[in-house]
XYZ file of C-alpha atoms in Angstrom:
284
model
C -24.128 -78.046 59.340
C -26.784 -75.872 61.094
C -27.641 -74.454 64.149
C -30.663 -73.724 65.657
C -31.441 -71.255 69.042
C -34.394 -71.392 71.315
C -35.572 -68.644 72.994
C -35.010 -69.905 76.449
C -31.269 -70.307 75.752
C -30.702 -73.771 74.039
C -28.569 -73.935 71.139
C -28.992 -77.048 69.006
C -26.431 -78.361 66.584
C -27.317 -80.899 63.720
C -27.304 -81.732 60.201
C -31.275 -82.474 60.393
C -33.207 -80.087 62.218
C -36.683 -80.398 62.914
C -38.903 -77.596 61.354
C -41.607 -78.553 64.240
C -39.541 -76.785 67.120
C -41.113 -74.769 69.262
C -39.351 -71.158 70.433
C -36.983 -70.934 67.766
C -35.322 -67.488 67.750
C -32.429 -68.065 65.190
C -30.602 -70.225 62.707
C -27.220 -70.236 61.854
C -25.826 -72.337 58.941
C -22.135 -72.607 57.825
C -22.006 -71.250 54.152
C -19.274 -72.620 52.368
C -18.301 -69.993 50.063
C -19.315 -66.537 52.178
C -18.882 -63.713 49.323
C -15.780 -61.898 49.048
C -15.508 -58.150 48.561
C -13.520 -56.233 46.395
C -11.146 -53.835 48.182
C -12.730 -50.551 46.054
C -16.005 -51.290 46.913
C -17.994 -49.483 49.248
C -20.478 -50.128 52.000
C -23.780 -48.412 51.745
C -26.349 -48.508 54.334
C -29.130 -48.231 52.476
C -28.025 -51.336 50.414
C -26.624 -53.401 52.844
C -30.028 -52.840 55.244
C -33.267 -53.868 53.036
C -36.428 -53.361 55.068
C -39.117 -54.668 53.326
C -41.723 -54.206 55.979
C -41.745 -54.998 59.728
C -41.177 -58.420 59.786
C -38.523 -58.880 57.047
C -35.461 -56.982 57.230
C -32.346 -58.303 55.126
C -28.687 -57.582 56.423
C -25.473 -57.462 54.253
C -22.894 -57.288 57.283
C -19.041 -56.976 56.207
C -16.691 -58.749 58.230
C -12.771 -58.762 58.368
C -12.146 -62.576 58.007
C -8.132 -63.670 58.335
C -7.378 -60.560 56.405
C -10.288 -60.912 53.661
C -13.138 -58.785 53.373
C -16.445 -60.718 53.219
C -19.796 -60.246 53.583
C -22.549 -62.213 55.035
C -26.044 -62.128 54.925
C -28.843 -62.101 57.603
C -32.384 -62.027 57.703
C -34.603 -60.732 60.400
C -38.128 -62.006 59.724
C -41.201 -62.477 61.866
C -39.754 -64.343 64.356
C -36.368 -65.643 63.798
C -32.883 -64.089 62.824
C -31.043 -66.269 60.090
C -27.638 -65.876 59.183
C -24.865 -67.630 56.872
C -22.396 -67.663 59.278
C -21.503 -70.153 62.157
C -18.314 -71.066 63.904
C -17.242 -72.888 66.893
C -16.015 -69.626 68.852
C -19.109 -67.872 67.573
C -21.147 -70.472 68.920
C -19.200 -70.614 72.143
C -19.531 -66.799 72.201
C -23.578 -66.952 71.701
C -23.608 -70.078 74.514
C -22.000 -67.637 77.287
C -23.882 -64.793 76.224
C -27.239 -66.311 76.052
C -26.622 -67.864 79.358
C -27.133 -64.496 81.166
C -30.333 -64.066 79.598
C -33.868 -66.253 80.982
C -35.149 -65.630 77.558
C -33.914 -64.015 74.438
C -35.664 -62.904 70.978
C -34.319 -62.708 67.202
C -33.121 -59.151 68.011
C -30.780 -60.173 71.307
C -29.384 -62.804 68.778
C -28.690 -60.205 66.396
C -26.990 -57.828 68.366
C -25.097 -60.678 69.732
C -23.229 -61.408 66.451
C -22.566 -57.818 66.073
C -20.785 -57.725 69.653
C -19.152 -61.134 68.393
C -17.493 -59.749 65.866
C -16.330 -56.766 68.038
C -14.803 -59.479 70.198
C -13.060 -61.145 67.611
C -11.818 -57.658 66.637
C -10.474 -56.880 69.760
C -8.624 -59.957 70.111
C -6.973 -59.024 66.743
C -5.958 -55.599 67.959
C -4.568 -56.939 70.802
C -2.394 -58.561 68.866
C -1.381 -56.136 66.806
C -0.871 -53.441 69.618
C 2.092 -56.081 70.797
C 3.697 -56.161 67.378
C 3.186 -51.930 67.194
C 4.866 -51.740 70.912
C 7.863 -54.144 69.518
C 8.314 -51.951 66.482
C 8.110 -48.800 68.566
C 11.221 -50.545 70.737
C 13.212 -50.894 67.306
C 12.476 -47.608 66.039
C 13.744 -45.811 69.675
C 16.663 -48.460 70.043
C 17.892 -49.189 66.720
C 16.599 -46.385 64.704
C 15.111 -49.143 62.374
C 11.342 -50.058 61.291
C 9.608 -52.267 58.698
C 7.688 -49.839 56.599
C 6.197 -52.557 54.959
C 5.000 -54.116 57.758
C 3.639 -50.861 59.134
C 1.850 -50.512 56.006
C 0.091 -54.120 57.081
C -0.739 -52.965 60.444
C -2.280 -49.599 59.536
C -4.104 -51.425 56.701
C -5.713 -54.066 58.866
C -6.161 -51.314 61.828
C -7.902 -49.367 59.111
C -10.602 -52.140 57.881
C -11.349 -52.788 61.469
C -12.232 -49.044 62.482
C -14.294 -48.894 59.171
C -16.255 -52.169 60.015
C -16.887 -51.431 63.665
C -18.142 -48.082 62.911
C -20.207 -49.616 60.050
C -21.986 -51.734 62.957
C -22.664 -48.698 65.159
C -24.085 -47.067 61.834
C -26.495 -50.551 61.075
C -27.503 -50.697 64.612
C -28.325 -47.038 65.110
C -30.307 -47.141 61.773
C -32.573 -49.982 63.144
C -32.904 -47.956 66.231
C -37.046 -48.644 66.216
C -36.665 -52.403 66.263
C -33.345 -52.721 68.678
C -33.779 -49.640 71.214
C -36.392 -51.362 73.310
C -33.763 -54.703 73.736
C -31.868 -54.693 77.212
C -28.856 -55.805 74.880
C -29.209 -52.646 72.587
C -26.636 -50.349 74.490
C -24.156 -52.975 75.992
C -24.073 -53.547 72.141
C -23.232 -49.996 71.432
C -20.824 -49.723 74.252
C -19.047 -52.873 72.995
C -18.286 -51.266 69.694
C -17.080 -47.861 71.437
C -14.458 -49.747 72.933
C -13.441 -51.322 69.989
C -13.055 -48.162 68.287
C -11.229 -46.961 71.664
C -8.716 -49.645 70.894
C -8.236 -48.586 67.190
C -7.553 -44.970 68.098
C -4.921 -46.258 70.749
C -3.046 -48.366 68.006
C -3.522 -45.581 65.582
C -1.610 -43.080 67.860
C 0.987 -45.641 68.548
C 1.776 -46.491 64.938
C 1.919 -42.333 64.474
C 4.565 -42.221 67.478
C 6.293 -45.164 65.751
C 6.684 -43.401 62.938
C 7.431 -40.019 64.153
C 10.355 -41.567 66.687
C 11.659 -43.292 63.377
C 11.796 -40.092 61.641
C 13.144 -38.367 64.087
C 16.190 -41.110 64.794
C 16.530 -40.583 61.043
C 16.967 -37.002 61.077
C 19.150 -37.440 63.731
C 21.451 -39.525 61.966
C 21.319 -37.260 58.462
C 22.383 -34.291 61.184
C 25.129 -36.113 62.359
C 26.713 -36.835 58.697
C 25.702 -33.800 57.706
C 27.736 -32.297 60.810
C 30.598 -34.555 60.102
C 31.082 -33.651 56.178
C 30.858 -29.933 57.072
C 33.535 -30.259 59.644
C 35.698 -32.099 57.141
C 35.557 -29.884 54.453
C 36.012 -26.994 57.135
C 39.262 -28.471 58.152
C 40.483 -29.522 54.592
C 39.774 -25.420 53.856
C 42.902 -23.938 54.664
C 44.828 -26.440 52.252
C 42.182 -25.773 49.296
C 43.186 -22.380 49.798
C 46.974 -22.535 49.916
C 46.431 -24.730 46.816
C 44.212 -22.493 45.158
C 47.184 -19.181 45.784
C 49.856 -21.210 44.928
C 48.470 -22.537 41.708
C 47.606 -19.192 39.802
C 51.497 -19.482 38.779
C 52.395 -15.454 39.117
C 56.064 -14.879 38.303
C 56.568 -13.234 41.963
C 54.995 -15.523 44.205
C 55.933 -15.281 48.059
C 57.893 -18.436 49.679
C 58.615 -20.243 46.631
C 62.435 -19.170 46.161
C 62.534 -19.716 49.850
C 64.021 -22.519 50.914
C 62.007 -23.239 53.868
C 59.238 -21.840 51.977
C 57.170 -25.094 51.647
C 57.574 -26.270 55.735
C 56.449 -22.497 56.305
C 53.112 -23.629 54.265
C 52.378 -26.685 55.980
C 53.014 -25.393 59.342
C 50.653 -22.661 58.994
C 48.188 -24.696 57.064
C 48.222 -27.354 60.345
C 48.013 -24.496 62.827
C 45.035 -23.283 61.025
C 43.653 -26.518 61.189
C 44.361 -27.220 64.918
C 42.807 -23.931 65.839
C 39.704 -24.771 64.023
C 39.335 -28.128 65.813
C 40.014 -26.482 69.229
C 37.030 -23.803 68.173
C 34.983 -26.567 67.206
C 35.402 -28.546 70.399
C 35.082 -25.495 72.623
C 31.689 -24.494 71.025
C 30.879 -28.642 71.290
C 30.437 -29.055 67.606
C 31.891 -32.744 67.875
């Protein structure tokens, strides 16, 4: 299945395309096996944009497709823009964009493609933003957070940021071809909006992590405070047992019939004094 786009805005989708059609500015075809990219592979503007001459430019456009990194190939030749990517959502998007123009050319179509991926990423970012908000509430009210989920979100957002920034670089690299097109500034603005949304989500993620760490630190401090209080309260008993455990021949209260009772009363008195002191100073 292939799709032909005419300069007057007509979109024709058919298995058998008439090669003699006039006014064709673009071909879209659905490649069954779009190239997958290794996570460690980096994009290079000089390798992904090859300018043979003014009428022949080859493009390799990285995209994020269902969480996987892929690369689609495009060609800007003398009259047309050809790309091996075609989905119903893309066709609907192009139909809407093209309807706002009386005439389009190959450069308009290429810029629309970049805007489309920015639109797709915006939709994904908005859903991610809702998930981050839920995680933030969990961190504030429950002091809990799913570190694995945060890591996956951070990875997806980072990829979207990297690809969107790369799209801007590709467009500005082809400034001589695109600068006179009315969609040029609009495409850059759309990409900037996506990057702004990415920055907001990244800020929310870091805030979520900070709140969780703060809650975790507060819990740890309360635990340490409780253990310290228990240790201090038991300190008089430790001192008394240490003194009477020395086994000297002459020890006070050893031969006194009230020695044990007096020792217990003195120890409990010290503990009560410590408790009153802690409460007065609001240690607990």
